[in-house]
Short mmCIF file of C-alpha atoms in Angstrom, two decimals:
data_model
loop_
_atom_site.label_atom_id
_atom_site.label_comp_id
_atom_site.label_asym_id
_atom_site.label_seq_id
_atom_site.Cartn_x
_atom_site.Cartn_y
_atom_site.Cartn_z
CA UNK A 25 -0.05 8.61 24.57
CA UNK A 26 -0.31 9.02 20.91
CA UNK A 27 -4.35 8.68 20.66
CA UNK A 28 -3.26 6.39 16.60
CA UNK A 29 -1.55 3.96 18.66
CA UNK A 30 2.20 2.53 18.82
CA UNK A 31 3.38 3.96 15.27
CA UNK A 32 4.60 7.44 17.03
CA UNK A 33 7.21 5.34 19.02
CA UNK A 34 8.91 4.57 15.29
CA UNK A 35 10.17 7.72 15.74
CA UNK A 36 13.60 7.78 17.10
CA UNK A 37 14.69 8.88 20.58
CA UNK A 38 11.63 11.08 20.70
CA UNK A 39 12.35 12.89 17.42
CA UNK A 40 10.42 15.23 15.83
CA UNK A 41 7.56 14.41 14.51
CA UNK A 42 6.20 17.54 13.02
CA UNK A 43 6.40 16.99 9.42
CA UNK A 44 4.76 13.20 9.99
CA UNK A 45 1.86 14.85 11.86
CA UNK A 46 1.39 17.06 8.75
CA UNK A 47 1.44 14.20 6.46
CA UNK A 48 -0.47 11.87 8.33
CA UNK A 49 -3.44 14.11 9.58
CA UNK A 50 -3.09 17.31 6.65
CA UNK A 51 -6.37 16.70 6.01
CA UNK A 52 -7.92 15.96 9.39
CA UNK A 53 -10.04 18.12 11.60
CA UNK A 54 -10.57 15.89 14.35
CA UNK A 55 -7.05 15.49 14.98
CA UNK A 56 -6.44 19.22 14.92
CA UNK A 57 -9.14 19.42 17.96
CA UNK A 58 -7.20 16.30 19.60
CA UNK A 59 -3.77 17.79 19.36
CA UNK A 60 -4.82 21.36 20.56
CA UNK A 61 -6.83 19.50 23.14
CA UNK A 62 -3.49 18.22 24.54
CA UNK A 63 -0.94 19.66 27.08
CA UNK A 64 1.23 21.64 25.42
CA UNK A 65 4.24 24.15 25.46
CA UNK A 66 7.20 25.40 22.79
CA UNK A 67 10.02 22.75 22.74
CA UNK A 68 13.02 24.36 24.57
CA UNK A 69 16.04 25.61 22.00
CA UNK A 70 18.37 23.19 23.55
CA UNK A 71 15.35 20.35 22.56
CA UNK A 72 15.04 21.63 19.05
CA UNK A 73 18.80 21.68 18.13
CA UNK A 74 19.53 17.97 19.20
CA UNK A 75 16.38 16.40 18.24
CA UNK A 76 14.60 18.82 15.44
CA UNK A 77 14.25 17.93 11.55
CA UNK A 78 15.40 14.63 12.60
CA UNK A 79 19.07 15.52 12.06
CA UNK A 80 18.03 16.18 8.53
CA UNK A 81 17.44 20.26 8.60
CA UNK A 82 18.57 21.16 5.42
CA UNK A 83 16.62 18.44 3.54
CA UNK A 84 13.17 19.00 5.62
CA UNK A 85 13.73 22.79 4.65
CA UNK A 86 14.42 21.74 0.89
CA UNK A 87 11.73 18.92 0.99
CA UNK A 88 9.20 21.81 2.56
CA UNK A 89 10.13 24.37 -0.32
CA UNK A 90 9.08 21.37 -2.75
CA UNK A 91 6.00 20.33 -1.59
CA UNK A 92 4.83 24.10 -1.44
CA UNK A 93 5.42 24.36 -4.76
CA UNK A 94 3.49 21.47 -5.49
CA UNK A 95 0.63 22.66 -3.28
CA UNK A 96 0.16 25.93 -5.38
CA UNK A 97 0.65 24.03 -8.40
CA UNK A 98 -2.71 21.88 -7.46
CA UNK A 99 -1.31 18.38 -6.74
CA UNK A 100 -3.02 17.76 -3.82
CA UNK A 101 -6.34 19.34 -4.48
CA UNK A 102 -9.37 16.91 -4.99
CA UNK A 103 -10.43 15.68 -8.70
CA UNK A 104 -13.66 14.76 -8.53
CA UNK A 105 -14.08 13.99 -12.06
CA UNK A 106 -11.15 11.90 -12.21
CA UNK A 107 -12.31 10.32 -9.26
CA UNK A 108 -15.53 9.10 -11.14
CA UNK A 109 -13.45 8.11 -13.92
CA UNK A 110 -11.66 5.64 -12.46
CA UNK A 111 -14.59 4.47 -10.19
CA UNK A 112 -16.48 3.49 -13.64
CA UNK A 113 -13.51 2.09 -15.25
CA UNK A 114 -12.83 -0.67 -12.70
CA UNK A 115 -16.58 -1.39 -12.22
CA UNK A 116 -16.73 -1.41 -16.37
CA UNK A 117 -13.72 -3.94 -16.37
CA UNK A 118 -15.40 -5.92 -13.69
CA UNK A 119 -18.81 -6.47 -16.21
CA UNK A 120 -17.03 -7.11 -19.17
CA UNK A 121 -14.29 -9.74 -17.76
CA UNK A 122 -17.39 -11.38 -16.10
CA UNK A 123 -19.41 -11.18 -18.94
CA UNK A 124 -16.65 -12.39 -21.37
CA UNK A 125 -16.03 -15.65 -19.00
CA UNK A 126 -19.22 -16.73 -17.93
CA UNK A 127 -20.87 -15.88 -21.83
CA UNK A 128 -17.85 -16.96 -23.81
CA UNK A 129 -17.81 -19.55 -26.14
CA UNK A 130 -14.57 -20.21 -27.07
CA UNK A 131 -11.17 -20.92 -24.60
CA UNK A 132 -9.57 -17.48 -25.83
CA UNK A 133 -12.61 -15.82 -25.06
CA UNK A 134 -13.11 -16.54 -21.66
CA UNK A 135 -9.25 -16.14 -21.06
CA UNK A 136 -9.73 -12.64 -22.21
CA UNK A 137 -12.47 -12.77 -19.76
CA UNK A 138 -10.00 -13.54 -16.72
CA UNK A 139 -6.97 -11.66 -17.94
CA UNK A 140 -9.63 -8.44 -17.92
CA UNK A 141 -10.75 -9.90 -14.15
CA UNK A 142 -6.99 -10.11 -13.18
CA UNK A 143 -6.13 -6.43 -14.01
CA UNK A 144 -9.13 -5.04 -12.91
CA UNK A 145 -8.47 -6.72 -8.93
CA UNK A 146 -4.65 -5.11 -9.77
CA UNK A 147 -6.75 -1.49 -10.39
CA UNK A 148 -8.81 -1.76 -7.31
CA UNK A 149 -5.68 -2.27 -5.59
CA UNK A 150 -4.32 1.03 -6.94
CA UNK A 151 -7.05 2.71 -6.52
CA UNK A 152 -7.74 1.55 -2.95
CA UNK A 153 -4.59 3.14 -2.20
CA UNK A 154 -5.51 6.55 -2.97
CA UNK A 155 -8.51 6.22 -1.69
CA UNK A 156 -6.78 4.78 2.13
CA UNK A 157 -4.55 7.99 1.88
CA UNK A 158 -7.71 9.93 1.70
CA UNK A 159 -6.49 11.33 -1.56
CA UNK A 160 -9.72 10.47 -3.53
CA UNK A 161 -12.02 13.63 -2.79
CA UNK A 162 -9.90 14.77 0.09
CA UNK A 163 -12.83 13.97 2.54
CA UNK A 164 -12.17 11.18 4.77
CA UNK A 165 -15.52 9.58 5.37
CA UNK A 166 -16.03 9.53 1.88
CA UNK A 167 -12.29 8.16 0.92
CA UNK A 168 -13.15 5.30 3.86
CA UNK A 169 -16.32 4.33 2.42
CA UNK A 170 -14.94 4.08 -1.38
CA UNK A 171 -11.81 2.18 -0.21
CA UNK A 172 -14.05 0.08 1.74
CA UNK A 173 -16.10 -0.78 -0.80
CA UNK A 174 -13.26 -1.08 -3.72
CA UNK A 175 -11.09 -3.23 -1.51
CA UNK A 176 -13.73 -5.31 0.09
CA UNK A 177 -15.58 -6.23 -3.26
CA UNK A 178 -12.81 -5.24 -5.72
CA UNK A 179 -9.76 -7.12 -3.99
CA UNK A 180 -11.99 -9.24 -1.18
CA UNK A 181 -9.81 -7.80 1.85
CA UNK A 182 -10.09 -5.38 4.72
CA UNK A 183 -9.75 -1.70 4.29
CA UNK A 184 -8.95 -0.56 7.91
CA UNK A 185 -6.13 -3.65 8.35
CA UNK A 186 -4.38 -2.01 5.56
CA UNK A 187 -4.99 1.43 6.72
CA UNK A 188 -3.02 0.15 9.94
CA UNK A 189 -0.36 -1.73 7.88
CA UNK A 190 0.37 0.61 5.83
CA UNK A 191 0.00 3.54 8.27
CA UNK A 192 3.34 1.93 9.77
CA UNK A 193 4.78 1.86 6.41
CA UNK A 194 4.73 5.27 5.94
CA UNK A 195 5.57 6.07 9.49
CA UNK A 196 9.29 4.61 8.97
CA UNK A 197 9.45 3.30 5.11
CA UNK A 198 12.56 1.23 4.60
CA UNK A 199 13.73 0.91 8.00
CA UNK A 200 14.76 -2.30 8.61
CA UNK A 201 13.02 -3.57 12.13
CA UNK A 202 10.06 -0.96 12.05
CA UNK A 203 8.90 -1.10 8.57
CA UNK A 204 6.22 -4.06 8.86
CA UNK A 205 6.35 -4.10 4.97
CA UNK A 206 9.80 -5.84 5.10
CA UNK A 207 8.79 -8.42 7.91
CA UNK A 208 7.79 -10.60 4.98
CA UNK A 209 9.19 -14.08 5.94
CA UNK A 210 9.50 -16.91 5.26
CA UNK A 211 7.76 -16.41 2.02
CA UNK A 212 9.92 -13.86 0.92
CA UNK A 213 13.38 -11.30 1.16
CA UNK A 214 12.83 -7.73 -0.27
CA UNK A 215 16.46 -6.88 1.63
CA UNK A 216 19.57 -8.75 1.98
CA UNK A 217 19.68 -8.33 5.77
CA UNK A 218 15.82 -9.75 5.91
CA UNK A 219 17.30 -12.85 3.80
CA UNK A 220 20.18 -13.64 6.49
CA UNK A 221 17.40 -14.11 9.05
CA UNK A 222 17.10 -17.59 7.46
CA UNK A 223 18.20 -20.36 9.14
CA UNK A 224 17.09 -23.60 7.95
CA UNK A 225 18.50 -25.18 4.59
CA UNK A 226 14.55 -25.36 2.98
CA UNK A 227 14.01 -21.71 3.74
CA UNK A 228 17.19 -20.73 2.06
CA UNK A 229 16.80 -22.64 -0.73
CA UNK A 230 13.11 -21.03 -1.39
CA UNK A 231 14.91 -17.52 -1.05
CA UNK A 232 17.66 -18.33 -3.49
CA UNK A 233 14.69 -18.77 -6.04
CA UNK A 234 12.31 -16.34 -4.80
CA UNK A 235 11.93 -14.29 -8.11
CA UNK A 236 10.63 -17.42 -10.01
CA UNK A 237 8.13 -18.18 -6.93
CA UNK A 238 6.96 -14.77 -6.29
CA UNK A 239 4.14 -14.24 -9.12
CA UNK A 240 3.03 -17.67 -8.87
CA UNK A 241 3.37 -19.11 -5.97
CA UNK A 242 4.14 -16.32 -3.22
CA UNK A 243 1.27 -13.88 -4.11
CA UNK A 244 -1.28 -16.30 -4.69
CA UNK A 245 -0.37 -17.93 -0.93
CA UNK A 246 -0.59 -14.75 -0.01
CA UNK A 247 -3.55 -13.08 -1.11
CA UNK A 248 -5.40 -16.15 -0.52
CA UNK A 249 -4.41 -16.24 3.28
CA UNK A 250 -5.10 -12.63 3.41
CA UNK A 251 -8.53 -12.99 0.97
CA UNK A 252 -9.92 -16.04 3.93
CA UNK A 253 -8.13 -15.70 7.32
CA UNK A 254 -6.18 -12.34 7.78
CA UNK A 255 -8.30 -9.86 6.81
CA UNK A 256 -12.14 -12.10 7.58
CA UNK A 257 -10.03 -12.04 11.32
CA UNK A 258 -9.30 -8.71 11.46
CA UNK A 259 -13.01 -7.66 10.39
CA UNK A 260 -14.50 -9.92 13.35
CA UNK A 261 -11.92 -8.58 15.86
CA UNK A 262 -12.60 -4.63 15.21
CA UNK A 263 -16.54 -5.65 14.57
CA UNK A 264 -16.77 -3.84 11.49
CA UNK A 265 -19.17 -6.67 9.95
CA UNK A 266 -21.60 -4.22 9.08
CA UNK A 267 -19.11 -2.14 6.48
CA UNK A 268 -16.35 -4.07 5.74
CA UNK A 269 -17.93 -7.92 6.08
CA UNK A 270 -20.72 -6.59 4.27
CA UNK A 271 -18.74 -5.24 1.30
CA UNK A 272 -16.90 -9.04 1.52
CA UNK A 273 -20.32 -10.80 1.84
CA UNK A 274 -21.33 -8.96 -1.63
CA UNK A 275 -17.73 -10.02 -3.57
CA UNK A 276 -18.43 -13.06 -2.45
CA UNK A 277 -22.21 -13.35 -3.42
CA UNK A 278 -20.80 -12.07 -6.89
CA UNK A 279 -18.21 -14.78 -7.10
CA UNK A 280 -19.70 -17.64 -6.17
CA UNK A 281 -23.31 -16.93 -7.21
CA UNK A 282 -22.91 -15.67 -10.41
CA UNK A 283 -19.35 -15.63 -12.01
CA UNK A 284 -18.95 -19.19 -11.13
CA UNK A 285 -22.35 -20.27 -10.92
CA UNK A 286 -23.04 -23.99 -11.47
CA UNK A 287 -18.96 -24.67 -10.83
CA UNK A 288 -17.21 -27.41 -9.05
CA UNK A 289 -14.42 -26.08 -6.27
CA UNK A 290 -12.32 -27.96 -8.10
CA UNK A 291 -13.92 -26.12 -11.36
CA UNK A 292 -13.93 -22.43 -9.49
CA UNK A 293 -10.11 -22.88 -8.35
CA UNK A 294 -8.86 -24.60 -11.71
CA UNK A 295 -10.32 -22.59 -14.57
CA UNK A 296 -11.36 -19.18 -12.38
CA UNK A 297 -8.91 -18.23 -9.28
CA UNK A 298 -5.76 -19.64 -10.00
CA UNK A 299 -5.47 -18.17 -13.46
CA UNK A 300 -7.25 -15.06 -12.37
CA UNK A 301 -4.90 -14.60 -9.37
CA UNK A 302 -1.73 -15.02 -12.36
CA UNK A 303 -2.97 -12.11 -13.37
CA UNK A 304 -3.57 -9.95 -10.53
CA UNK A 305 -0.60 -11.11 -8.75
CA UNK A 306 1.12 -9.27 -11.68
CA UNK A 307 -0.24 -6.24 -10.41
CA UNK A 308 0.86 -7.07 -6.82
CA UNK A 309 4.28 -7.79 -7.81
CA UNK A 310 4.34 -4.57 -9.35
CA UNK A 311 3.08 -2.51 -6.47
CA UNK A 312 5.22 -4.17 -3.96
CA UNK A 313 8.19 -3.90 -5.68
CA UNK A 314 7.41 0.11 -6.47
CA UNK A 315 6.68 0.72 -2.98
CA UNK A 316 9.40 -1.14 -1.47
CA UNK A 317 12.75 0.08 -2.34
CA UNK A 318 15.13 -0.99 -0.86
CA UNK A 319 18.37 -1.90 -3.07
CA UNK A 320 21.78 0.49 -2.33
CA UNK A 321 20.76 2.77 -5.37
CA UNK A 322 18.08 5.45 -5.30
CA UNK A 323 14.77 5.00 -7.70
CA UNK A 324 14.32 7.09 -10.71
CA UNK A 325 12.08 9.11 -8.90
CA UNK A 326 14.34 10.05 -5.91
CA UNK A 327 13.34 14.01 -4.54
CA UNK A 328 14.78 16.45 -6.21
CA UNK A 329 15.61 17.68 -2.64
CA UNK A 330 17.57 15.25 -1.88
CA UNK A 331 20.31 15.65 -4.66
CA UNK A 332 20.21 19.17 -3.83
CA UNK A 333 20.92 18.76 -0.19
CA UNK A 334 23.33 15.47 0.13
CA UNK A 335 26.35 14.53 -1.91
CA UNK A 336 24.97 11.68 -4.13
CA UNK A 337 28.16 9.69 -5.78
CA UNK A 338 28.01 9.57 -8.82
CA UNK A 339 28.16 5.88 -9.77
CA UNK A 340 24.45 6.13 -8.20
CA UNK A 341 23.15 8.97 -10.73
CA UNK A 342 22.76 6.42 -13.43
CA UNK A 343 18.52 5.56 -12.52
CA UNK A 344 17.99 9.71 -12.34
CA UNK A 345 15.53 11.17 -15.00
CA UNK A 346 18.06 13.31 -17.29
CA UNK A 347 17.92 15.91 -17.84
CA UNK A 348 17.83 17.23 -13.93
CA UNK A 349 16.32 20.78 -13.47
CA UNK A 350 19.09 23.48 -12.38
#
């Protein structure tokens, strides 16, 4: 049994999953000692030729050849300075956004105020990210602790539900039935085969205007139902009140203590969270769409190793950087 749960059976007909281990656990000790722990012997040749690479030998070899490259070229070593950087930068945003709305005088002031608020919750989200791959200092207590604390306070949500969420995501991106990223409605259709799973006439007639609902309506439902059930729910169920609830008791604290301090609700979701989420949900849209390709044409930043390993027609070349390298 695969000690991280379900996500190994994503996997298909017990394929290989050598190269996911690597990119799931590269920087991992502890799962080193579990997997050496485990019974163990050399897959037999016969095992290897059906069910190795994943069919896909040639590209693993190419895609293996790339990301050594990139290894010796530093990509994936630890910038702690950078790290700082962008710690200060969203905490910086975060004081002068507040500061702006509660202080300002003036109605363009204090929309600068939540415009700078809006970004900043689109920054933590980013920088979350990095810091749930354990891509921030390359040490994973540390990586936890910051995404905990930039999620919980910066975005108001649960670091270790999107660890799990997103752990899937990676497992099988873009496959239809195991990417959980794509089981998205009723609220929206990021693939034509997602959208024919709509039955009723009211749910078809929200997808057929989806784009114009997304920013405002579809992110803000969302992050709000993520913001006070899904992710308060998950904390409570995995008993991590004493990290992540704690980070979420201090956003909250913040937000309703002291940005909107001496507000009505009707006040606090009028002038503060409904044009604040406008804002952020900007930033959502942005790293949804980014992350979740899934149209018949490859994005601009398709591997190199895959145009050097698979005949790529060439009415699909036309989002490729140009020139390409040799």
């Amino acid at each position: 049994m695969h000690p991280g749960g379900s996500v190994i059976k994503f996997l298909t007909n017990g394929g290989d999953a050598t190269e996911a281990y690597v990119e799931f656990h590269g920087r991992s000790k502890k799962a080193d000692y579990v997997l050496k722990a485990l019974p163990h012997r050399p897959a037999p040749k016969e095992t290897m030729k059906e069910r190795g690479f994943n069919g896909h030998e040639a590209l693993s070899k190419d895609y293996a050849i790339l990301r050594k490259q990139l290894e010796e070229e530093g990509f994936f070593d630890p910038a702690p300075g950078h790290v700082a950087f962008r710690v200060a930068e969203v905490v910086a945003m975060h004081v002068v956004g507040a500061y702006l709305f509660m202080c300002g005088s003036t109605v363009p002031v204090q929309t600068a105020g939540l415009f700078i608020l809006g970004i900043v919750s689109g920054r933590c989200g980013w920088l979350m990210h990095e810091g749930g791959h354990y891509s921030l200092t390359g040490h994973i207590p540390t990586d936890r602790m910051l995404q905990i604390a930039i999620y919980g306070i910066g975005c108001g949500m649960s670091a270790a539900w999107w660890r799990n969420q997103h752990n899937k995501h990676h497992a099988t991106p873009q496959k239809l039935k195991h990417d959980v990223d794509l089981d998205t409605l009723p609220l929206i259709a990021f693939n034509a085969e997602v959208a024919k799973k709509a039955r009723s006439p009211m749910l078809k007639l929200w997808l057929k205007y989806q784009a114009l609902l997304f920013t405002p309506i579809s992110c803000l439902l969302v992050a709000t139902g993520w913001q006070y059930y899904l992710h308060p729910r998950h904390i409570m169920r995995t008993k991590r009140q004493h990290t992540e609830g704690a980070a979420l008791l201090v956003r909250h604290l913040l937000f309703y203590g002291v940005i909107c301090h001496g507000m009505t609700w009707t006040q606090v979701h009028t002038k503060y969270m409904s044009p604040r989420h406008a804002v952020a949900d900007r930033s959502v849209e942005e790293i949804r769409l980014r992350h979740l390709y899934t149209a018949p044409h490859p994005m601009p930043c398709i591997l190199y190793s895959v145009i050097r390993t698979v005949p790529v027609p060439a009415q699909m070349l036309y989002t490729l950087p140009s020139p390409l390298p040799p």
